[in-house]
mmCIF file of C-alpha atoms and ligand atoms in Angstrom:
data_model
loop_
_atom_site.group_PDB
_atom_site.id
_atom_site.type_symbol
_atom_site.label_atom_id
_atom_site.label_comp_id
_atom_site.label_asym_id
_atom_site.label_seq_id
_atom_site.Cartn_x
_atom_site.Cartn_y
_atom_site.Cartn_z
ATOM 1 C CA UNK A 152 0.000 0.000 0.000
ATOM 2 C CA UNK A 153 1.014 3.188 -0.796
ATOM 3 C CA UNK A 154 2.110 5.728 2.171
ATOM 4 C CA UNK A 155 -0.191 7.969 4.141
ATOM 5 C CA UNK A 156 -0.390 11.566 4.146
ATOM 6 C CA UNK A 157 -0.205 13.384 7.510
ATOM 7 C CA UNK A 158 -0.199 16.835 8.267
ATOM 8 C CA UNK A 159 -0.966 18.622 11.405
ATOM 9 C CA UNK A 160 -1.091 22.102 13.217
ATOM 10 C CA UNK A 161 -2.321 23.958 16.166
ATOM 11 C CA UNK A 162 -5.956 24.907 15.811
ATOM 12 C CA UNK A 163 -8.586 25.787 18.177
ATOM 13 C CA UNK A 164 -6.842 25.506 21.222
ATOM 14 C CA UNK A 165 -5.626 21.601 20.273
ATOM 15 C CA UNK A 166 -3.142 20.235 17.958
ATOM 16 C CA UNK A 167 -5.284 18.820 14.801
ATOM 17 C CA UNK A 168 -3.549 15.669 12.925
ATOM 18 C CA UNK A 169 -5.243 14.598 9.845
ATOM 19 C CA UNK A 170 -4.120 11.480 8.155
ATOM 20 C CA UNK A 171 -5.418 10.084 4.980
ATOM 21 C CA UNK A 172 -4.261 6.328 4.244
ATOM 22 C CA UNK A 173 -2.659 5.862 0.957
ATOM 23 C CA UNK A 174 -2.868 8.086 -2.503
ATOM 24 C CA UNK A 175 -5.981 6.575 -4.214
ATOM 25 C CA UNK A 176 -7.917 7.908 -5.862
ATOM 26 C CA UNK A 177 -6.204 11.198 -7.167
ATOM 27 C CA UNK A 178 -3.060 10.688 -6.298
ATOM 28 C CA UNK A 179 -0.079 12.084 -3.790
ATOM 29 C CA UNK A 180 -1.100 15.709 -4.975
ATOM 30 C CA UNK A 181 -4.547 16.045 -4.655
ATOM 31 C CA UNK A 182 -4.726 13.726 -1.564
ATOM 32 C CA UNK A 183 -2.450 16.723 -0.035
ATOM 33 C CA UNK A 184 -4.533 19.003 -1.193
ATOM 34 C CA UNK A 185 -7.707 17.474 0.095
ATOM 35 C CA UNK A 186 -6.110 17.639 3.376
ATOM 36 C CA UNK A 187 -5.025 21.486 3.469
ATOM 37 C CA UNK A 188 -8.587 22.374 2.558
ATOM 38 C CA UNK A 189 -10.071 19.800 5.443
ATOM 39 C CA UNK A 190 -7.491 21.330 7.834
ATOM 40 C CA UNK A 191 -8.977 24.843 6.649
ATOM 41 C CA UNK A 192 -11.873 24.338 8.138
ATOM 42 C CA UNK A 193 -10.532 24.358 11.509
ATOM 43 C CA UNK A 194 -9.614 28.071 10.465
ATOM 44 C CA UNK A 195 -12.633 29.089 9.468
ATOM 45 C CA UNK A 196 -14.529 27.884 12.502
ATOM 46 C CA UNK A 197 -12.493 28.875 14.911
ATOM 47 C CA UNK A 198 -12.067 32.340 13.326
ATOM 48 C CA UNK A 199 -16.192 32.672 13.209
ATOM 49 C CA UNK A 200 -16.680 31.064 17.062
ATOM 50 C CA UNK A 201 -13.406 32.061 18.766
ATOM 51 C CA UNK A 202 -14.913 33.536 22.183
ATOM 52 C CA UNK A 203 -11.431 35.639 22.582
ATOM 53 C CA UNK A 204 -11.465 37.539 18.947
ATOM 54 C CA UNK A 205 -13.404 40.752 19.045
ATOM 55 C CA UNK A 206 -13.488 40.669 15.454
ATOM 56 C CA UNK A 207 -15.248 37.128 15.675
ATOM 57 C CA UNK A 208 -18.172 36.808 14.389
ATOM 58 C CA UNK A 209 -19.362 35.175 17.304
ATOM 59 C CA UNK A 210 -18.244 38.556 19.777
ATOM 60 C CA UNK A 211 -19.867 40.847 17.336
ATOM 61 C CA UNK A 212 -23.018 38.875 17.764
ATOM 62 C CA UNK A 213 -22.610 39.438 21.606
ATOM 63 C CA UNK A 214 -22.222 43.284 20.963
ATOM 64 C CA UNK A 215 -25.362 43.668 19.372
ATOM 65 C CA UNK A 216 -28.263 42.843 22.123
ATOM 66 C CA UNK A 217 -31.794 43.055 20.998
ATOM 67 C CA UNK A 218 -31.290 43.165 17.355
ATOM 68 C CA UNK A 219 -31.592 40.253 14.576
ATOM 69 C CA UNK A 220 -28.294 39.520 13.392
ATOM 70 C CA UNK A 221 -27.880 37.635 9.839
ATOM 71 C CA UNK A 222 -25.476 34.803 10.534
ATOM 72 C CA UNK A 223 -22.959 33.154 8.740
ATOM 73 C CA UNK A 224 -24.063 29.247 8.074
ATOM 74 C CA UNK A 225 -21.149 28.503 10.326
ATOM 75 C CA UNK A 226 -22.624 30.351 13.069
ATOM 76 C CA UNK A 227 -26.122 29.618 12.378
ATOM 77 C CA UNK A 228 -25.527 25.810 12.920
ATOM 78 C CA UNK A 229 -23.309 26.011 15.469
ATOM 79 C CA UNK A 230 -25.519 28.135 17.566
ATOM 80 C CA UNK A 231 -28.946 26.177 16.702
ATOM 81 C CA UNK A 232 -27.505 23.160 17.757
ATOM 82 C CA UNK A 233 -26.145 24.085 21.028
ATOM 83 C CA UNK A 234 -29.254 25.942 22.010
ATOM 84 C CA UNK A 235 -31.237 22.734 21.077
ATOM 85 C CA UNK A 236 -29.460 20.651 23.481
ATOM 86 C CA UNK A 237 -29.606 23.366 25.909
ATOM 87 C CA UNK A 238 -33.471 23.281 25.819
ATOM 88 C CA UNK A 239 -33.214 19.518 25.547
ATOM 89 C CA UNK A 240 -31.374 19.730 29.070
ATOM 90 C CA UNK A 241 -33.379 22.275 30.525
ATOM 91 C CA UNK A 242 -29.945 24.677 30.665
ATOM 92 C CA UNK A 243 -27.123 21.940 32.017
ATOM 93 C CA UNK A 244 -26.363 22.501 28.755
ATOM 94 C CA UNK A 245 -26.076 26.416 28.088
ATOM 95 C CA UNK A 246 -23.693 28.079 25.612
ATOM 96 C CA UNK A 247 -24.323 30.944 27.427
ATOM 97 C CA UNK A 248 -21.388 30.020 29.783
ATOM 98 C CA UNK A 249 -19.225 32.181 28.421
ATOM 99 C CA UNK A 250 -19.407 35.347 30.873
ATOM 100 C CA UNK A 251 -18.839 32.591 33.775
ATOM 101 C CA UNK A 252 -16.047 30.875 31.691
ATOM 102 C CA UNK A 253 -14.427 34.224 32.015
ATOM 103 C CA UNK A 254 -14.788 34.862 35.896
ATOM 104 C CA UNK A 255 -13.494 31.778 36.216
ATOM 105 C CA UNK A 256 -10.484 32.792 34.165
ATOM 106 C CA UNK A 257 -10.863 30.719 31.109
ATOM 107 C CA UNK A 258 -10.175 34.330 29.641
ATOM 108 C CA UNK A 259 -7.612 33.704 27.389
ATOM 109 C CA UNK A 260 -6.876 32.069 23.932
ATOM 110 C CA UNK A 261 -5.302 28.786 25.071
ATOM 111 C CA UNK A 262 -2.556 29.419 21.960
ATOM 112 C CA UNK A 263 -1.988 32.975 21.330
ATOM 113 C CA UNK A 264 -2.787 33.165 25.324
ATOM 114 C CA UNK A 265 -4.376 36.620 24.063
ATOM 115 C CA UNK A 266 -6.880 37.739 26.915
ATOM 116 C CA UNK A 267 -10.480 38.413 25.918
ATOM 117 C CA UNK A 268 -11.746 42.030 25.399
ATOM 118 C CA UNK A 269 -12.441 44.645 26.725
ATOM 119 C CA UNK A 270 -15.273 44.309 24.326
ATOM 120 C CA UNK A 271 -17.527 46.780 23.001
ATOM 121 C CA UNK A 272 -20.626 44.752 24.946
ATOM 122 C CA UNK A 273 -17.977 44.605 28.190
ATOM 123 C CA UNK A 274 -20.479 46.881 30.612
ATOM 124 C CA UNK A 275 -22.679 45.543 33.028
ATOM 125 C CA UNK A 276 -23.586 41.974 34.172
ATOM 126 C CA UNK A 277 -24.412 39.381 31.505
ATOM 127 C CA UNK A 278 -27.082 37.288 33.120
ATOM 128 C CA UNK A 279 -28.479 35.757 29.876
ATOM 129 C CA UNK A 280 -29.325 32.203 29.054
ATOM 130 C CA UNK A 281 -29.924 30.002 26.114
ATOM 131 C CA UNK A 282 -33.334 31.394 26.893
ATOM 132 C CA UNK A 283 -32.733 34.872 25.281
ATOM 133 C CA UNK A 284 -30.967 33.546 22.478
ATOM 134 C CA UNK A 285 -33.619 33.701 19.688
ATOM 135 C CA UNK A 286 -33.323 31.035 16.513
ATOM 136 C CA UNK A 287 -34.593 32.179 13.487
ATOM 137 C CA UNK A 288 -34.973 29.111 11.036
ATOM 138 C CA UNK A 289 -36.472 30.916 8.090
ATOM 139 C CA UNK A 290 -34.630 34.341 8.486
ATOM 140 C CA UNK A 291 -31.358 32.613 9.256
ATOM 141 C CA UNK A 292 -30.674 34.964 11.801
ATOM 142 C CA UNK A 293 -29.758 35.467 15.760
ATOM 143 C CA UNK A 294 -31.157 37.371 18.523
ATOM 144 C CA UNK A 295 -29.705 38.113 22.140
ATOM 145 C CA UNK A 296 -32.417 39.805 24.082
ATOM 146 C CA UNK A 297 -30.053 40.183 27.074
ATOM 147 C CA UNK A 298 -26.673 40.629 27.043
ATOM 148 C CA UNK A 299 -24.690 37.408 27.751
ATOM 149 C CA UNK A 300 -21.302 35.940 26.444
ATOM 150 C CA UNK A 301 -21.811 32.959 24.306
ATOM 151 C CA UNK A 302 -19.377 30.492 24.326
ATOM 152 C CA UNK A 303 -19.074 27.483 21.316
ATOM 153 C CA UNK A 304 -16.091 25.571 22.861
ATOM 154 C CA UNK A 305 -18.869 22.654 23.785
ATOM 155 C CA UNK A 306 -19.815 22.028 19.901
ATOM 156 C CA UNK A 307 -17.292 24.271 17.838
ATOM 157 C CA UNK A 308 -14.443 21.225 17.488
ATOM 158 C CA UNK A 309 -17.081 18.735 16.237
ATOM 159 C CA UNK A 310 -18.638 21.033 13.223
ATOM 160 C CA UNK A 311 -14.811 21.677 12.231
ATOM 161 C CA UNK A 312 -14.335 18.070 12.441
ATOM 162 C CA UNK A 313 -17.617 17.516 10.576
ATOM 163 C CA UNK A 314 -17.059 19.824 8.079
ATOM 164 C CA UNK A 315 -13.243 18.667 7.310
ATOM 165 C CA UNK A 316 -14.485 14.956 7.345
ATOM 166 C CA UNK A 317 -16.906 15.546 4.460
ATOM 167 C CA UNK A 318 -13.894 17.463 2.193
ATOM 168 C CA UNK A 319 -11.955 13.888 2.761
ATOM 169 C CA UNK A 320 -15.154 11.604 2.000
ATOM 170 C CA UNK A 321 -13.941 11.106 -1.163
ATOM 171 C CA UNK A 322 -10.872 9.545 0.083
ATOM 172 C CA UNK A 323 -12.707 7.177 2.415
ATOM 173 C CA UNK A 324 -10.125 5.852 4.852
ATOM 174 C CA UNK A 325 -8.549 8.419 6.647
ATOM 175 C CA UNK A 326 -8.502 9.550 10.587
ATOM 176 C CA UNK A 327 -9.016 13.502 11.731
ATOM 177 C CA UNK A 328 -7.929 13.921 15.656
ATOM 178 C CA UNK A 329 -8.304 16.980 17.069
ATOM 179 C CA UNK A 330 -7.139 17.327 20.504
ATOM 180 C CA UNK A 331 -8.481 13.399 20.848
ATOM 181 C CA UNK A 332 -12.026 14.516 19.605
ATOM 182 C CA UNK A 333 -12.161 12.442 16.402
ATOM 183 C CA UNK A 334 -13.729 11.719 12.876
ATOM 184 C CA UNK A 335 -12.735 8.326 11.625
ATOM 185 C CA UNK A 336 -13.083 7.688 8.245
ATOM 186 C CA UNK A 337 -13.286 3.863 6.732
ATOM 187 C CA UNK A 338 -10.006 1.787 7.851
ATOM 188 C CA UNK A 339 -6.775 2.168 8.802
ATOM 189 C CA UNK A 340 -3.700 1.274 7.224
ATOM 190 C CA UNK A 341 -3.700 -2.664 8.183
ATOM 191 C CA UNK A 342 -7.444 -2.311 5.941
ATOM 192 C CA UNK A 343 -8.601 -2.938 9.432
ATOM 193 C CA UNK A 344 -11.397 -0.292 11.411
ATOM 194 C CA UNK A 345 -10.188 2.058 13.300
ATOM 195 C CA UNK A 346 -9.292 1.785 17.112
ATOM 196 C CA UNK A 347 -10.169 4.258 19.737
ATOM 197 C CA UNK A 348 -8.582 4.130 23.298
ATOM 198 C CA UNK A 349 -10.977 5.541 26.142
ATOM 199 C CA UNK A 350 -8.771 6.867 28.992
ATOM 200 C CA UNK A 351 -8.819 6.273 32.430
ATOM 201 C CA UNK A 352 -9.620 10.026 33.758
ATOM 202 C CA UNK A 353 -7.728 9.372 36.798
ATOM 203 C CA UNK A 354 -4.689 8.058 35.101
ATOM 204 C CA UNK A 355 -4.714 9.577 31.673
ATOM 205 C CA UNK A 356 -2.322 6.856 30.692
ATOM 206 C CA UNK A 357 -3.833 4.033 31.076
ATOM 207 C CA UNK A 358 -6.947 2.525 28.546
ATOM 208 C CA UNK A 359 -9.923 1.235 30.167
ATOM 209 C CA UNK A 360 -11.830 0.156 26.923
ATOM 210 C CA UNK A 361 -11.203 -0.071 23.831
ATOM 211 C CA UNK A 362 -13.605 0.241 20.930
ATOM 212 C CA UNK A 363 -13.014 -0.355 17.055
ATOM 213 C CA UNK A 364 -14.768 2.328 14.899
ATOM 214 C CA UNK A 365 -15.136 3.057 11.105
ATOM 215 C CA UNK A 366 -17.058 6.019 9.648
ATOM 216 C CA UNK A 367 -18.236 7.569 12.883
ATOM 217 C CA UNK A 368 -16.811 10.126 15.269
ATOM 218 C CA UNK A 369 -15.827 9.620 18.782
ATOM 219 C CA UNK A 370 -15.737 12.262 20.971
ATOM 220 C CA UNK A 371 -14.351 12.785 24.996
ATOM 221 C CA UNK A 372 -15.150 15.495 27.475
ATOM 222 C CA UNK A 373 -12.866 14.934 30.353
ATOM 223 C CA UNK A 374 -12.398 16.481 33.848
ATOM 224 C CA UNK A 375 -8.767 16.377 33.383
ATOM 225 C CA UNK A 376 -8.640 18.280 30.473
ATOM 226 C CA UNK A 377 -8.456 22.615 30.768
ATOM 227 C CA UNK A 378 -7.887 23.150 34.699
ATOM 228 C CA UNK A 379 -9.236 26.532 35.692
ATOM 229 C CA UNK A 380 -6.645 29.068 36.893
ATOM 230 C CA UNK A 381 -7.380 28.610 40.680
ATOM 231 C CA UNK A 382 -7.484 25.409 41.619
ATOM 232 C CA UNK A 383 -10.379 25.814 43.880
ATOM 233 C CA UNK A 384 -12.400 26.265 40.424
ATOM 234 C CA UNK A 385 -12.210 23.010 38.984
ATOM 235 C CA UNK A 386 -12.238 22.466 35.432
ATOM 236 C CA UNK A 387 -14.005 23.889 32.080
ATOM 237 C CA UNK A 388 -17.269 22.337 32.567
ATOM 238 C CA UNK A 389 -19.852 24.604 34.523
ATOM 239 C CA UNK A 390 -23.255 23.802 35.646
ATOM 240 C CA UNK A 391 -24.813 27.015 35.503
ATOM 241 C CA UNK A 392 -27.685 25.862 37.326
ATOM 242 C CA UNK A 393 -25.503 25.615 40.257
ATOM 243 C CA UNK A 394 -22.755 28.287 38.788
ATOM 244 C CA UNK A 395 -20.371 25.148 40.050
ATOM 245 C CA UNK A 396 -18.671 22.936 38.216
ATOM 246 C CA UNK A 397 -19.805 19.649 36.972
ATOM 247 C CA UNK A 398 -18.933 17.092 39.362
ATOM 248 C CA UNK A 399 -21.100 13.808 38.753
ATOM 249 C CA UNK A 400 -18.591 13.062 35.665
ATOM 250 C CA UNK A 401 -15.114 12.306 35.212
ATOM 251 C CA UNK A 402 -14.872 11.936 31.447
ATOM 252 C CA UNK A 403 -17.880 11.076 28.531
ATOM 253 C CA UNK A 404 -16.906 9.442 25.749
ATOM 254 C CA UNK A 405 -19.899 9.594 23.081
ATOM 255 C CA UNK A 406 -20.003 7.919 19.502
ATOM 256 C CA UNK A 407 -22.014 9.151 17.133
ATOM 257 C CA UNK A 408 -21.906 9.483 13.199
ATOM 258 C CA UNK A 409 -21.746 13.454 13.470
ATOM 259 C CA UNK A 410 -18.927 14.632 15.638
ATOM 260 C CA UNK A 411 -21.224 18.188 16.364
ATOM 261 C CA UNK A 412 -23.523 15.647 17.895
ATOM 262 C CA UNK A 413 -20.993 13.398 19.592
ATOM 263 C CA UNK A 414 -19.268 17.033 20.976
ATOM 264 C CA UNK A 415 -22.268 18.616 22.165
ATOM 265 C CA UNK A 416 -24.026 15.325 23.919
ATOM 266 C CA UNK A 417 -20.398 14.218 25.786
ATOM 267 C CA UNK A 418 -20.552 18.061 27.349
ATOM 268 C CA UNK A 419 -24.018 18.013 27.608
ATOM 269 C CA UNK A 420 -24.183 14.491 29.265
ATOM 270 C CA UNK A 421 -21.105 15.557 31.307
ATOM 271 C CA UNK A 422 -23.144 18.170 33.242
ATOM 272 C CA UNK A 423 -25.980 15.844 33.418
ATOM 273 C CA UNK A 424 -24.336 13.190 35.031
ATOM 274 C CA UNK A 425 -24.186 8.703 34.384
ATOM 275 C CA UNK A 426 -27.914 8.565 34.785
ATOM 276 C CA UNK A 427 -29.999 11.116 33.044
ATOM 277 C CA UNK A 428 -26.372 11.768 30.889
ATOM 278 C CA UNK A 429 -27.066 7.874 29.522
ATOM 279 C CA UNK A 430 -30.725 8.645 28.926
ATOM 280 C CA UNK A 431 -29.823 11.949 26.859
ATOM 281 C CA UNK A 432 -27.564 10.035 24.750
ATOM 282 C CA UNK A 433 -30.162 6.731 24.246
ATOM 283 C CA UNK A 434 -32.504 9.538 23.000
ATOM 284 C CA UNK A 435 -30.161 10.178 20.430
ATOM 285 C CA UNK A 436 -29.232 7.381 19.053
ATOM 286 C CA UNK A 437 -25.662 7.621 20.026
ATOM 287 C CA UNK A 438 -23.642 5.382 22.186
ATOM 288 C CA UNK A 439 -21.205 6.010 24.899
ATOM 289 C CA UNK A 440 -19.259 5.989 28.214
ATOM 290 C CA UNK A 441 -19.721 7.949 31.170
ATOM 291 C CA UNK A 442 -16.940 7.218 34.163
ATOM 292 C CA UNK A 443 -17.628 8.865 37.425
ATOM 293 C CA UNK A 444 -15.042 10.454 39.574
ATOM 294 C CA UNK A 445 -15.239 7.079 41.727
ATOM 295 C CA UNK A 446 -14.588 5.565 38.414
ATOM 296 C CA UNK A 447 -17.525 4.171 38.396
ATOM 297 C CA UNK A 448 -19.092 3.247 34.633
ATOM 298 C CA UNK A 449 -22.059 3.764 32.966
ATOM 299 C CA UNK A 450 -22.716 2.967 29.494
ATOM 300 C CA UNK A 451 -25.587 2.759 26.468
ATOM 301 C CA UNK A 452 -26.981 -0.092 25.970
ATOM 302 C CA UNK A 453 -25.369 0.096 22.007
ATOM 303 C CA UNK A 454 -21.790 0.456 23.306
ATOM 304 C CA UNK A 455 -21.418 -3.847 23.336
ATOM 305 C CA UNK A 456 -21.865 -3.385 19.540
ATOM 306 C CA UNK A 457 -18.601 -1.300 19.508
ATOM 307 C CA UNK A 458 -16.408 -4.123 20.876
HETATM 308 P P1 ADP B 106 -12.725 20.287 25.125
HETATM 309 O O1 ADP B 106 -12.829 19.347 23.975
HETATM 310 O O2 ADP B 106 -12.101 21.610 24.823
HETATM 311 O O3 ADP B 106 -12.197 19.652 26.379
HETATM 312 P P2 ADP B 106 -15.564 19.989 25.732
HETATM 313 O O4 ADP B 106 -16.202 19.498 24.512
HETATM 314 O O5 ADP B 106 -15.398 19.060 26.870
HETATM 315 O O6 ADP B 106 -14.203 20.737 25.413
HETATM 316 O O7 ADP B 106 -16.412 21.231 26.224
HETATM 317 C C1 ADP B 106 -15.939 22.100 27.242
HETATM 318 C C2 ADP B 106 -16.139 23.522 26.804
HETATM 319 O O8 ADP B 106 -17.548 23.760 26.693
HETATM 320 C C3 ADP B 106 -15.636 24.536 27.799
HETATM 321 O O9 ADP B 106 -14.306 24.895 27.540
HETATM 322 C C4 ADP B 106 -16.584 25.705 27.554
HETATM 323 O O10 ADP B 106 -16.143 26.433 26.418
HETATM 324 C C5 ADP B 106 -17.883 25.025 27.219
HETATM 325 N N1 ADP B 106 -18.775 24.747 28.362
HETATM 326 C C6 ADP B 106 -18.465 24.605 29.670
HETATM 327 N N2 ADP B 106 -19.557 24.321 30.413
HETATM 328 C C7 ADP B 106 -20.599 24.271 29.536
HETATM 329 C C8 ADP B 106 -22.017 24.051 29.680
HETATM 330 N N3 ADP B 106 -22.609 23.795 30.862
HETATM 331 N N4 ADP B 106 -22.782 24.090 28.552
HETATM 332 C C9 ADP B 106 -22.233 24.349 27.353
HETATM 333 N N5 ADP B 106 -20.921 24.581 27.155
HETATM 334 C C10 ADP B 106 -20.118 24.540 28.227
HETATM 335 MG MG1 MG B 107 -18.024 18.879 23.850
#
């Protein structure tokens, strides 16, 4: 077989490693050119949803309370999809989070390490939720009716995954790993499926399970991941219902043929905790993993298929 063609580079916070196996059907050339445009993606959505860019057109949606705002498709779907599984959660899930992300000192870029603002919408409190974000299907566009500080970093990494994974379809077999969020595309280069270590939170290094997967993506939130700036603050995962952090998870993995889906539901199911988190992902039609701080584990009833 023919080699692979790898290329990788920091993007949205994590190092993204796309890997197509082999040259067929194009060739050497286009197969590296398939993978520059998949790995443009990554630019694109993280230059439309970066939370610390106040030319981003997801902080000059925040500076413009009360008003419909046309969005960018990028946006649009990004947004719609995260305030549907915030209503779906009743608000565990709220990509409003981003005004507490900030007290809590998630107020930098993690690459450029660039702080956030001061923004033109920087003056008073920003008590929003996903209830005053208004979804316009048919107009396309966005509404804040209070001021709040959205924040994409929940779904953002899965729609660039998504959206690289369909320039590569062509290709078939080929793996896109951002920041261990993945898209896995046919087989790898033994022709065999793909397979996907889930980590033991506690001991990063180790594998607790592991699952073989072709054309789906796979996708972790863990507690261990972003550490706040204080320690007393926990992690990047906030229950805004109790303004603490979520503590009834150590890591979700979720599988799921979108990896917008599979991004959104392991945050979502994170906050939720194992037992409604489970339910929230059987309603969906995805599988996964949820491992409690006791390292306890709770999983769909699909996940045996995955073995
Ligand atoms: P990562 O892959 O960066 O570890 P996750 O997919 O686990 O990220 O999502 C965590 C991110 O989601 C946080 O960095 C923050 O941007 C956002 N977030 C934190 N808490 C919530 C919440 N309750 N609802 C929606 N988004 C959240
Ligand atoms: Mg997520």
């Amino acid at each position: 077989m023919s080699a692979s063609g790898v290329q990788s580079a920091a993007l949205m916070g994590t190092l993204v490693t796309i890997e197509v196996v082999g040259t067929e059907p194009g060739g050497e050339a286009e197969r590296d050119a398939a993978i520059s445009r998949a790995m443009e993606w990554f630019r694109r959505v993280e230059k439309t949803c970066n939370r610390f860019d106040p030319e981003s057109e997801l902080r000059r949606l925040s500076a413009r309370i009360g008003q419909p705002v046309t969005a960018s498709p990028l946006l649009f779907e990004a947004v719609r999809f995260a305030v549907a599984v915030a209503e779906e959660t009743e608000g565990a899930f709220d990509p409003a989070v981003g005004a507490a992300m900030e007290e809590r000192g998630f107020n930098r870029d993690y690459r450029t390490l660039q702080p956030a603002g001061p923004f033109a919408e920087s003056s008073g409190p920003k008590t929003g939720t996903f209830r005053d974000v208004r979804v316009d299907e048919r107009r396309k566009t966005l509404t804040l009716l209070k001021p709040l500080v959205l924040d994409l970093g929940a779904v953002a990494k899965g729609l660039a995954i998504d959206l690289a994974a369909q320039e590569l379809q062509s290709l078939r077999n080929f793996a896109i790993d951002a920041g261990g969020d993945l898209y896995l595309g046919g087989h790898n280069a033994r022709g065999q499926p793909w397979s996907v270590g889930i980590r033991n939170p506690r001991d990063p290094g180790e594998m607790i399970e592991t699952v073989e997967v072709s054309d789906g993506a796979v996708c972790t939130s863990g507690d261990y991941e972003r550490p706040a700036a204080r320690a007393e603050d926990g992690h990047h995962i906030i229950d805004l219902r109790t303004g603490g952090t979520a503590k009834d998870a150590a890591s979700v993995t979720v599988f799921a043929p979108s990896a917008m889906v599979a991004d959104g539901l392991a945050t979502a199911a994170f906050v939720l905790g194992p037992k409604a988190g489970i339910e929230l992902l059987e309603r969906h039609g995805a599988d996964g993993l949820i491992i409690t701080p006791a390292l306890e584990r709770f999983a769909t009833r699909g996940m045996t298929d995955h073995d």
